[in-house]
Every structure is written in C-alpha cells, then in structure tokens.
PDB file of C-alpha atoms in Angstrom:
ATOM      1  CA  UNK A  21      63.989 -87.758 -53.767  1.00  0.00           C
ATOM      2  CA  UNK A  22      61.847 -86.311 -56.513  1.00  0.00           C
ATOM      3  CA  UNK A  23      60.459 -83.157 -55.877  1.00  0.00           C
ATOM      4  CA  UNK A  24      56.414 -83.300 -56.259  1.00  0.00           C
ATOM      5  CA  UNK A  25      54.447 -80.418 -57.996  1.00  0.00           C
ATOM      6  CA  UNK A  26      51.204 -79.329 -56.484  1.00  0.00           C
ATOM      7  CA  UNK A  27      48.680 -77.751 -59.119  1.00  0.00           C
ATOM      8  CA  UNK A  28      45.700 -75.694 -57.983  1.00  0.00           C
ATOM      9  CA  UNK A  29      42.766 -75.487 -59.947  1.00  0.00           C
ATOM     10  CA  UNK A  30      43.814 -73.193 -62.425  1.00  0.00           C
ATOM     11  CA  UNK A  31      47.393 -74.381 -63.421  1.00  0.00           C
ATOM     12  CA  UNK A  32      48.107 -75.539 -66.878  1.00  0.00           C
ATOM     13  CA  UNK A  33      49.107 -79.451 -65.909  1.00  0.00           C
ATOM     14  CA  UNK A  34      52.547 -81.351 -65.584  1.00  0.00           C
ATOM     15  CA  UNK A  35      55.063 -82.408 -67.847  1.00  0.00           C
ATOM     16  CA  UNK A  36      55.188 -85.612 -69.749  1.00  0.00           C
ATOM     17  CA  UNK A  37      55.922 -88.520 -66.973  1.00  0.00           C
ATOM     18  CA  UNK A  38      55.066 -86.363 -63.866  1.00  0.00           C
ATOM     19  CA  UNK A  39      52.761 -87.108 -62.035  1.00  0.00           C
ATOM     20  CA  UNK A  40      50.687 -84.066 -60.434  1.00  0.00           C
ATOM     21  CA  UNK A  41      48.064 -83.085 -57.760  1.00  0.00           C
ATOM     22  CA  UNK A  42      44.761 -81.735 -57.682  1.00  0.00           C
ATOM     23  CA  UNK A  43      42.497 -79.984 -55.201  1.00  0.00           C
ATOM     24  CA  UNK A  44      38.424 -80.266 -55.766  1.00  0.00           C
ATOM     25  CA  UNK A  45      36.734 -78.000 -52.826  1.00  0.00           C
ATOM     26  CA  UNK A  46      33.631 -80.039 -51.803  1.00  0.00           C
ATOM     27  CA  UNK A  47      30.756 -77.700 -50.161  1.00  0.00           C
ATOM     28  CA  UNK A  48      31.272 -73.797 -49.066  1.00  0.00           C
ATOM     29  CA  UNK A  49      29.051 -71.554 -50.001  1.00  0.00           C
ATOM     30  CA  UNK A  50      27.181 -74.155 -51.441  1.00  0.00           C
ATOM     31  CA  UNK A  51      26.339 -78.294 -51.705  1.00  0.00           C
ATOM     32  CA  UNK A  52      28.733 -78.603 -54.622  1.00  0.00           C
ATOM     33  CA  UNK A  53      32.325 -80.134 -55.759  1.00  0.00           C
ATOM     34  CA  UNK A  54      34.294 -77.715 -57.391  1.00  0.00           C
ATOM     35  CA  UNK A  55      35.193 -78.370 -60.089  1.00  0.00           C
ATOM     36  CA  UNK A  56      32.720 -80.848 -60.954  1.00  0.00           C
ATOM     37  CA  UNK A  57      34.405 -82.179 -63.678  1.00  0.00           C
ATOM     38  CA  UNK A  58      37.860 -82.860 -63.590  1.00  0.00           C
ATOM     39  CA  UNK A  59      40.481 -84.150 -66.221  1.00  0.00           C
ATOM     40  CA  UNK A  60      43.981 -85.686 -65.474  1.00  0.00           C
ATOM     41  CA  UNK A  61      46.013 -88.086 -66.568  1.00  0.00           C
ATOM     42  CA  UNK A  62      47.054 -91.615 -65.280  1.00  0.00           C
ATOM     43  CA  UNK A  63      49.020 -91.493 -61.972  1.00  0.00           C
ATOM     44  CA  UNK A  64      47.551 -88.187 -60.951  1.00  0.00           C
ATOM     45  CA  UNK A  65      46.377 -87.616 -57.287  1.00  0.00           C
ATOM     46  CA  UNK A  66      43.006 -85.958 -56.935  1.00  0.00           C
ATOM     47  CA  UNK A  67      42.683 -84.398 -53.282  1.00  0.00           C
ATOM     48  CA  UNK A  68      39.072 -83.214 -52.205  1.00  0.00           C
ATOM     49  CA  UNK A  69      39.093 -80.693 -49.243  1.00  0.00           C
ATOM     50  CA  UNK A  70      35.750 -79.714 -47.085  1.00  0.00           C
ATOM     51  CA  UNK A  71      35.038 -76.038 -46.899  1.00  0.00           C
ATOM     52  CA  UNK A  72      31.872 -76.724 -44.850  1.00  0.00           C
ATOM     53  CA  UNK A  73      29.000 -78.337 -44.318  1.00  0.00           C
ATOM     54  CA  UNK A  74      28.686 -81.838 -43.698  1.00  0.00           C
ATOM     55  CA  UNK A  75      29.554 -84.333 -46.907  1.00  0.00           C
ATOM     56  CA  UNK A  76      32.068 -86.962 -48.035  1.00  0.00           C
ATOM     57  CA  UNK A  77      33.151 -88.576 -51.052  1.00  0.00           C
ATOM     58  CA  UNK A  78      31.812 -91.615 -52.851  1.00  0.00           C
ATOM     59  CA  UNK A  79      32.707 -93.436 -56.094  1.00  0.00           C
ATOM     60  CA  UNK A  80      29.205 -94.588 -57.752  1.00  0.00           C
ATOM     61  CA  UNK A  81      31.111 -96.555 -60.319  1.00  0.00           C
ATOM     62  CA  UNK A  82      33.048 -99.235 -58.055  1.00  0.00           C
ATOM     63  CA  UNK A  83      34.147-101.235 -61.425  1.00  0.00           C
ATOM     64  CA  UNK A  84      36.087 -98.604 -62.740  1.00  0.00           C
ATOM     65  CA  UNK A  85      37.920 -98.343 -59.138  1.00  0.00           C
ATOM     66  CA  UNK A  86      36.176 -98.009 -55.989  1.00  0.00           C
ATOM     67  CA  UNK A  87      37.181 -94.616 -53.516  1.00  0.00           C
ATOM     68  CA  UNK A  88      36.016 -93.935 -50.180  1.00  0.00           C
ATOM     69  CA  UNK A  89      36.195 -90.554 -47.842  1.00  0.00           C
ATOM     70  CA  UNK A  90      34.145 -92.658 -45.109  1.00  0.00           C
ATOM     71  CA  UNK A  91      31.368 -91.237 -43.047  1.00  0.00           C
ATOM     72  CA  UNK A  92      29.595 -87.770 -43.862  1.00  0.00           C
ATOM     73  CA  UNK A  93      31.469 -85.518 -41.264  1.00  0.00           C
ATOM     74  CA  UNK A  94      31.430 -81.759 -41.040  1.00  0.00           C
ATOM     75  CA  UNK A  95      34.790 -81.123 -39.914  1.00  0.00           C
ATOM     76  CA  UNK A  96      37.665 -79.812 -42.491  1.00  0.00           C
ATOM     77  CA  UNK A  97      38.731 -82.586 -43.406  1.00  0.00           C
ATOM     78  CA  UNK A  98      40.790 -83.494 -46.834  1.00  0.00           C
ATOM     79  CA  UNK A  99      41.174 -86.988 -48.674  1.00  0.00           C
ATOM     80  CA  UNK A 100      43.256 -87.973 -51.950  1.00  0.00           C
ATOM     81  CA  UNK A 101      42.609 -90.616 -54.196  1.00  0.00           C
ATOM     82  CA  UNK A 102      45.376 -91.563 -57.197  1.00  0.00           C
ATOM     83  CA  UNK A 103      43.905 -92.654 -60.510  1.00  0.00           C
ATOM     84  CA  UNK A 104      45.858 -95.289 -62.196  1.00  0.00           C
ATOM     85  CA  UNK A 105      44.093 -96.516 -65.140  1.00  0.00           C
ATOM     86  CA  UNK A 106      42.231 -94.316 -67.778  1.00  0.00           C
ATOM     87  CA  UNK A 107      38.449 -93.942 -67.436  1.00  0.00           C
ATOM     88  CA  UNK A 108      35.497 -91.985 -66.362  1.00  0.00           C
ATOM     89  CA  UNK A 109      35.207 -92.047 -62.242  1.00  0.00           C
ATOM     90  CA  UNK A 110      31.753 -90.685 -61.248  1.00  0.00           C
ATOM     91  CA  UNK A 111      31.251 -89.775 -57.302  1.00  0.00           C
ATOM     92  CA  UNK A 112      28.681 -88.033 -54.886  1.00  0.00           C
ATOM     93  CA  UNK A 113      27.972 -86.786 -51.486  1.00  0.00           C
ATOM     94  CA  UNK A 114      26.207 -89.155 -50.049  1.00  0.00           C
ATOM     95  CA  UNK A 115      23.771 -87.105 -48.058  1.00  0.00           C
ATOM     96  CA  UNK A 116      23.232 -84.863 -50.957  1.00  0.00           C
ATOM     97  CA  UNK A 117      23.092 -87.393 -53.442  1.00  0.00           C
ATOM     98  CA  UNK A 118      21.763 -87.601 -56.242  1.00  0.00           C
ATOM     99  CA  UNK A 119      22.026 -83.319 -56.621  1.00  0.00           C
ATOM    100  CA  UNK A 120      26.025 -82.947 -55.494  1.00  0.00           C
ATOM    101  CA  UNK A 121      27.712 -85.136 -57.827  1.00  0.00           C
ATOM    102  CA  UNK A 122      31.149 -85.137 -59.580  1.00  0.00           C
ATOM    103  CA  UNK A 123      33.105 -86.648 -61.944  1.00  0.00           C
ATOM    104  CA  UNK A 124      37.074 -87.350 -62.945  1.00  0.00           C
ATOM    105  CA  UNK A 125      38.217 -88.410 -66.329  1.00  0.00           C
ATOM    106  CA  UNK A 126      41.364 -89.932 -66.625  1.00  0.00           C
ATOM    107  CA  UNK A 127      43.228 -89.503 -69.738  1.00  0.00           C
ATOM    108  CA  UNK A 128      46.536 -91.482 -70.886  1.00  0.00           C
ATOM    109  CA  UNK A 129      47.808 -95.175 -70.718  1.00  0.00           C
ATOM    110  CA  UNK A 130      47.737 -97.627 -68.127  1.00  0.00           C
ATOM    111  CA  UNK A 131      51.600 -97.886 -68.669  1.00  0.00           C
ATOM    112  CA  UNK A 132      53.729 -96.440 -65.703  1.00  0.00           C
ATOM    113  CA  UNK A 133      56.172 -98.840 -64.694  1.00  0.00           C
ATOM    114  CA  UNK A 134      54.102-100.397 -62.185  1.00  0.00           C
ATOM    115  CA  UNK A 135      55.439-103.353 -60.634  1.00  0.00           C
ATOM    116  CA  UNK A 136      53.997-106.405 -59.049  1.00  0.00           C
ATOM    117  CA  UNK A 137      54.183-105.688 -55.294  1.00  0.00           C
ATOM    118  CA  UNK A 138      52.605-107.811 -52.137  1.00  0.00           C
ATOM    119  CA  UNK A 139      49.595-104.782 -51.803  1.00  0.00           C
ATOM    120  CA  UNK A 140      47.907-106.460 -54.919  1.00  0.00           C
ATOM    121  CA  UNK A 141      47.320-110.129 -52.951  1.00  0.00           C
ATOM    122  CA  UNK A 142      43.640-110.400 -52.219  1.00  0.00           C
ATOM    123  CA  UNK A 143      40.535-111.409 -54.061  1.00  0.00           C
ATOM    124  CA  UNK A 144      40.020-109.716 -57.512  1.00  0.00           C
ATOM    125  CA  UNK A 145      36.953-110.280 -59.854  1.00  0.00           C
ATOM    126  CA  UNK A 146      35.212-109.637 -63.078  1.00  0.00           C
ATOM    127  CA  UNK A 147      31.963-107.617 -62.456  1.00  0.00           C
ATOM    128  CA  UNK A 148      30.402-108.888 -65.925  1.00  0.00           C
ATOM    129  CA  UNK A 149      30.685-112.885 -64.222  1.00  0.00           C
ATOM    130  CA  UNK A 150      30.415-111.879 -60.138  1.00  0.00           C
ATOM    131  CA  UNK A 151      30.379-115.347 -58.265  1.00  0.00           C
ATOM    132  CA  UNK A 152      33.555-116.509 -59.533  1.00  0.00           C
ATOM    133  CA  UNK A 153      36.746-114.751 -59.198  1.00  0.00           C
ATOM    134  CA  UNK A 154      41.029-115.237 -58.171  1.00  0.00           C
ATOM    135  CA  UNK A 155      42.916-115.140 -55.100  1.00  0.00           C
ATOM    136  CA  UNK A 156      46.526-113.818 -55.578  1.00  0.00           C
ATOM    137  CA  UNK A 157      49.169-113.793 -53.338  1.00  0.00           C
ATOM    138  CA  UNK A 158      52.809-112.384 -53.552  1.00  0.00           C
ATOM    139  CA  UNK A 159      56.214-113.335 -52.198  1.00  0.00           C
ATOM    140  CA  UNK A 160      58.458-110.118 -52.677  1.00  0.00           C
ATOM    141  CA  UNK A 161      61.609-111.860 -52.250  1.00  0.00           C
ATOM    142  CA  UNK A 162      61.608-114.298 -54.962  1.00  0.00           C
ATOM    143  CA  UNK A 163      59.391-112.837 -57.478  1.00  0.00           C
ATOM    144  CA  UNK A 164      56.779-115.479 -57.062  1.00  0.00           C
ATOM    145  CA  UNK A 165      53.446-115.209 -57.876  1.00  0.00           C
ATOM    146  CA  UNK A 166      50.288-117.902 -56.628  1.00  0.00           C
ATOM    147  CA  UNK A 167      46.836-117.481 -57.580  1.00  0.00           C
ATOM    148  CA  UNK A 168      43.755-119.530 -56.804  1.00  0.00           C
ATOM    149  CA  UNK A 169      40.996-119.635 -59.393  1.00  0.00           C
ATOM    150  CA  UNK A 170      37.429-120.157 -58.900  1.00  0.00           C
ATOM    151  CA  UNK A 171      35.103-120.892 -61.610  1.00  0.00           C
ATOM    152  CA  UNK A 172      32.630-123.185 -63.272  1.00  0.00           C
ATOM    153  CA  UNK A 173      31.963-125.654 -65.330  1.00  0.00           C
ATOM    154  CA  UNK A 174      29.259-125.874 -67.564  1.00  0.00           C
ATOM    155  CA  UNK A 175      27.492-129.420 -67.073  1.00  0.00           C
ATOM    156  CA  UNK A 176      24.758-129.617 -65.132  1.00  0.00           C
ATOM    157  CA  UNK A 177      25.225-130.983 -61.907  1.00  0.00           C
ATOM    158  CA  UNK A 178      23.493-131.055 -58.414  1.00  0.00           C
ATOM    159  CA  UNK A 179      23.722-127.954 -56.861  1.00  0.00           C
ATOM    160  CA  UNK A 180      25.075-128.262 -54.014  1.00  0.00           C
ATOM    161  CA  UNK A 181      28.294-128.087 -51.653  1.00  0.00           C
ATOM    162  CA  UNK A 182      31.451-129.719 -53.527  1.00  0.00           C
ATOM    163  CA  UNK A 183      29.190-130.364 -56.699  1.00  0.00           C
ATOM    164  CA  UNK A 184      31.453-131.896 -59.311  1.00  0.00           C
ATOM    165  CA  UNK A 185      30.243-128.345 -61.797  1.00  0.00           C
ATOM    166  CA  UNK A 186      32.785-126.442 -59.345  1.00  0.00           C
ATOM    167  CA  UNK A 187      36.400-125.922 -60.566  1.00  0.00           C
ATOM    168  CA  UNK A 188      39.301-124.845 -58.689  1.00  0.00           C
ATOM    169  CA  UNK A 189      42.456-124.079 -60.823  1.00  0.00           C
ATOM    170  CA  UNK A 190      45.966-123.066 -59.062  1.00  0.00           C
ATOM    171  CA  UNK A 191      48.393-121.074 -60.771  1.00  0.00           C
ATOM    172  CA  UNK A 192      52.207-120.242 -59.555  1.00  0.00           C
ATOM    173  CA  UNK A 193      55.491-119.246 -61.607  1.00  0.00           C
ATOM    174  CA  UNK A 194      57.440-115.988 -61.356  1.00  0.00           C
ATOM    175  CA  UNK A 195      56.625-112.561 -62.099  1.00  0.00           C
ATOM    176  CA  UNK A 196      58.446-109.634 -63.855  1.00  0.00           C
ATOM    177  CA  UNK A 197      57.666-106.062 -63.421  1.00  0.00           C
ATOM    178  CA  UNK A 198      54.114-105.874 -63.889  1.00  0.00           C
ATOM    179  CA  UNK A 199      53.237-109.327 -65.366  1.00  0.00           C
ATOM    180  CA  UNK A 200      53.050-112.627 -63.939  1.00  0.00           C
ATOM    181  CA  UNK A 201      53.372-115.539 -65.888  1.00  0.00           C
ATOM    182  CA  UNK A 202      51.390-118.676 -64.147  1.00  0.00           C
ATOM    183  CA  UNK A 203      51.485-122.665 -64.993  1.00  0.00           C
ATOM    184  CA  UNK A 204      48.090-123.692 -64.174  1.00  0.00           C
ATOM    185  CA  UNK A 205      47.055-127.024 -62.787  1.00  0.00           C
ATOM    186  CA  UNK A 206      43.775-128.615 -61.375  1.00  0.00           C
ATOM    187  CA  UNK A 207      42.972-128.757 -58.165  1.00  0.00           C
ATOM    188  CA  UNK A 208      40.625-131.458 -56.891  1.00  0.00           C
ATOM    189  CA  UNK A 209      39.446-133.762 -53.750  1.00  0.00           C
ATOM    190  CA  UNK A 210      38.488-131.136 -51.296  1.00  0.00           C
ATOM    191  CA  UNK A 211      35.856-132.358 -49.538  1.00  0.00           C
ATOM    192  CA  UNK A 212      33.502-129.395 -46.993  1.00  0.00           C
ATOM    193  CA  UNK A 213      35.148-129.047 -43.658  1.00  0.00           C
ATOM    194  CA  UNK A 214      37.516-131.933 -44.429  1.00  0.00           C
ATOM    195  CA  UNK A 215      41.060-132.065 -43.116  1.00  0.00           C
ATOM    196  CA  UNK A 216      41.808-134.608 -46.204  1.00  0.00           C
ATOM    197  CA  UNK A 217      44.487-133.378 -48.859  1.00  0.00           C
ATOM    198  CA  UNK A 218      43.663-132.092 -51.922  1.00  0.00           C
ATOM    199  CA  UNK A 219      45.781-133.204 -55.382  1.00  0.00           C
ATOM    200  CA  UNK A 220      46.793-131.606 -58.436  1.00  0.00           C
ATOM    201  CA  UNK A 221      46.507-132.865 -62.012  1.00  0.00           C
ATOM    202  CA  UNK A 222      48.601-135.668 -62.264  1.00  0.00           C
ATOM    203  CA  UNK A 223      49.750-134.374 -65.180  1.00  0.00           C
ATOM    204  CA  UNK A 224      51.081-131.445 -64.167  1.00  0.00           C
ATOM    205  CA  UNK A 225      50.032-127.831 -65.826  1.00  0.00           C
ATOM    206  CA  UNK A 226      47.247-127.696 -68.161  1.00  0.00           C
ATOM    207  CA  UNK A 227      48.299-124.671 -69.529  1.00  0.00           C
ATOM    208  CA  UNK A 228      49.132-121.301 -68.908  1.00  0.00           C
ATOM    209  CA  UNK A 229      48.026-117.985 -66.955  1.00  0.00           C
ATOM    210  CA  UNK A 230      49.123-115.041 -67.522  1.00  0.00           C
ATOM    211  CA  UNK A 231      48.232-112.046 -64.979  1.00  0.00           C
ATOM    212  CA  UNK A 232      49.327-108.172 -66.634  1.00  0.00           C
ATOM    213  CA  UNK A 233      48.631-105.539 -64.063  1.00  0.00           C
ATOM    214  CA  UNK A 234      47.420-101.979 -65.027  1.00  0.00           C
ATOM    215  CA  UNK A 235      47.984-100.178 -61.183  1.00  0.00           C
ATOM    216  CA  UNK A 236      46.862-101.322 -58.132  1.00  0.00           C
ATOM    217  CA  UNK A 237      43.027-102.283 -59.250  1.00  0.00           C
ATOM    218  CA  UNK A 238      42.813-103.039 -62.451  1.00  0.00           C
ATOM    219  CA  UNK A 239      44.311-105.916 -64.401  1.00  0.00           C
ATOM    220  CA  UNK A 240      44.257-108.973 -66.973  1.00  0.00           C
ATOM    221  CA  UNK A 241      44.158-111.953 -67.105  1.00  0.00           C
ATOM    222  CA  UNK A 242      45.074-113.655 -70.398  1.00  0.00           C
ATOM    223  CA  UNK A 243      44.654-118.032 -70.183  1.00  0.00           C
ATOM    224  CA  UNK A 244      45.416-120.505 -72.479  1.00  0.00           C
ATOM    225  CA  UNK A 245      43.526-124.230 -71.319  1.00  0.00           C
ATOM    226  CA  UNK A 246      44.861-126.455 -74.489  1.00  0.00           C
ATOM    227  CA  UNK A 247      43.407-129.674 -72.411  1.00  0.00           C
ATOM    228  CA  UNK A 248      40.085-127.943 -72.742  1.00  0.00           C
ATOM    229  CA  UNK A 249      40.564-125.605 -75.876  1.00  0.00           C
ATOM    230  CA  UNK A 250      40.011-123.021 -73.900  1.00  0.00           C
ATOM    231  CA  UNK A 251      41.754-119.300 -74.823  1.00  0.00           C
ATOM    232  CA  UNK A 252      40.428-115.959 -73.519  1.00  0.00           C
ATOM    233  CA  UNK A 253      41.013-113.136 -71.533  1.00  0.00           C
ATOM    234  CA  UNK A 254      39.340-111.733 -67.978  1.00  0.00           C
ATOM    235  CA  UNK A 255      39.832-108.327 -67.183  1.00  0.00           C
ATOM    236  CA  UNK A 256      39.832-108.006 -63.491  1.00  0.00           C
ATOM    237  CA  UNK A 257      39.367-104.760 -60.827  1.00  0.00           C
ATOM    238  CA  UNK A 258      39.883-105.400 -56.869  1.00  0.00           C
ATOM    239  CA  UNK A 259      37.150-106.761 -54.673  1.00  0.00           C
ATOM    240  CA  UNK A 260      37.905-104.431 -52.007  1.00  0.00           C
ATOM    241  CA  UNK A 261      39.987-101.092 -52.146  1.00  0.00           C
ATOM    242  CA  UNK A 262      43.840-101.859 -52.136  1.00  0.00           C
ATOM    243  CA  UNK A 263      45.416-101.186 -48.084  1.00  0.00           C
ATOM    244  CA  UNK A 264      49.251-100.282 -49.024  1.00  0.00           C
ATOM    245  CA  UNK A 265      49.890-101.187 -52.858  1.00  0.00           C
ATOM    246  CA  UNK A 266      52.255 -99.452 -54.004  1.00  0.00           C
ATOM    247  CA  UNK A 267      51.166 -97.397 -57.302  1.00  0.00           C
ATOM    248  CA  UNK A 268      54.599 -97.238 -59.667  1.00  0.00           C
ATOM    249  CA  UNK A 269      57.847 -99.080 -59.567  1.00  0.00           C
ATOM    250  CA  UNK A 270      59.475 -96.151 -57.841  1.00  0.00           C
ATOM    251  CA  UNK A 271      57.206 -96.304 -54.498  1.00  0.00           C
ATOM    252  CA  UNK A 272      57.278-100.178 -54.687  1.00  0.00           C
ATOM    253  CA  UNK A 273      61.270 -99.809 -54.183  1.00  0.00           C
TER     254      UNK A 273
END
C-alpha cells in the first residue's frame, strides 16, 4: 500500500504522479478560508477544516464539478473534496456569502489512469443544452458499457407527451480503461405508461458512440450518426455528485 503524503499549507508540493493533500482552515479568528486561493494539480485532495464559527462549504460553479460540506454547522468539523480535472473551482460559505468566498485552481491533465468503474452510472448532462442528457450504466464484470440517450430532433412537431420531435438513442459495446466504445441504435414505439415493447432500428447500429472519461465528473462524448450526417462531440459533467466512484485505476482495483 502506497504511503500518502500530507502537505500543510506551506509545503513545497508532491512529486510528479503523487497525488497530495491540502488543508484550507475555514473561519477562526475571522469569516474567512485560508488560503483563499489555492493551486494543485489533478488528483489532489483539498480538505477544509472549521476553526469556529458556524459555515460550510459550497461550490458556486456546479459545471466545473459540484462539492458539498452540507448544512452550516458550528461544530469542528472537516470535509475533503478530490479534484480530478483541471479548472477553476469557486466556493463560499453559505451564510456569509457573497463576503467569505474561495477558490481552487487545478493545474495539470485530465490523464491519470482512470478507469471506467460502476460509480460513474447515473444521469450525466451538458449544461450549454440542459433538457437533454445520457443515462449510463456499468457491468464491472464484463467490461460492458449501456447508455441511454435523450435528445431532439429538430422538426416541428406537437408538443406534447411521445411527440414524434423526441429521440431516444441506445448505445452498448465494451469499454477499456477509461473509454467506452458504443454501437448506437434507435429506439422507438414507447408509448406513456404503456407496458407495450419498444424496438430498435431494424437495421441495427446507426453509428457509433464513443464515451472518454476525464475522472469521476467530467467526460466526452464523441458520435458519429452517418444515417443522419451527423459528427460532433458533447462534453458532459455529472447531474448529481458521484456516491462511491472510484477516482484512478488504482482505487477502482
């Protein structure tokens, strides 16, 4: 078992490919985080520890990768948060908002071995085009990989419940590491609170899907429609905060 660092504020940083920990103090003396600002690099852990007074911590910028302490609370109480894409991650206290704010820049690549694992399968979403979004799901022993696309057409239509400007694609194949590569077929018949089956393109796939995974929230999603000359890609965070992904290949073992 590897043995972890812990860096206080004023160490110099880890080594290439190790991953290290940080402590922000949040209140004290005074209704501030300290440090305010805060660089790492991909992978690193970021714990924030009360020193009094009654806060929490809240990310402000849920498309870059939403974190949560919970509930103001004035007890000492600590909560850690690891960063696994690169970016600029803005938070508050919420009851001393907008005057006790932080933020953590994340330097480095995406790149750290991570490994498709079943804590990525729920709903993930593009915030640019909310309303429409995937479903994924993950079967560990296999290496398979489903997802469920929602999405639209563009023809005008009646709006209303099973309008024919709704599309529902389905996507399975295997998955390697961090990348899943999908055949994609239409899915079709459903019919509101109807036990009827529902069938696939009688064609089969109508093209390709292919799902690369940053960490644990972010990822994208690269599809190639030749049936309706469609090519593009979708990058895609988490709807809700991951439960028990695990964040590189080594914890996913």
């Amino acid at each position: 078992m590897k043995l972890r660092l812990v860096l206080l504020l004023f160490a110099l940083g880890a080594g290439p490919g190790t991953a290290a920990e940080f402590e922000i103090s949040v209140g004290g003396r005074s209704n501030a985080f300290d440090p305010a600002l805060l660089t790492i690099q991909v992978g690193d852990t970021v714990t924030w520890i009360n020193r009094g007074g009654t806060h929490n911590v809240r990310s402000i910028n849920d498309a870059a990768g939403e974190f949560f302490s919970g509930p103001p609370a004035g007890d000492s109480w600590r909560f850690s948060h690891t960063f696994t894409a690169p970016g600029q991650y803005d938070y508050q206290c919420d009851p001393h908002q907008p005057f006790m704010r932080g933020s953590i820049v994340v330097e480095g690549s995406a790149e750290l071995g991570f490994e498709i694992n079943a804590g990525i399968a729920g709903a993930w979403f593009d915030p640019a085009t909310s309303g429409q979004g995937m479903l994924f799901d993950v079967k560990p022993d296999s290496s398979e990989f489903f997802a469920a696309w929602f999405t639209f057409n563009d023809a005008a239509g009646v709006k209303e419940i099973g309008s024919m400007d709704q599309r529902w694609f389905t996507a399975f194949g295997p998955y390697d590491a961090g990348t899943a590569t999908l055949d994609v077929t239409v899915t079709s018949g459903g019919v509101f609170d109807d036990p009827q089956p529902v069938t696939n393109s009688a064609g089969g796939s109508v093209g390709t899907l292919t799902i690369e995974f940053e960490g644990c929230s972010a990822a994208t999603a690269s599809y190639d429609l030749p049936l309706y000359g469609l090519t593009g890609e979708i990058p895609l965070v988490r709807l809700l905060p991951d439960v028990f992904c695990a964040a590189t290949a080594e914890a996913a073992r």
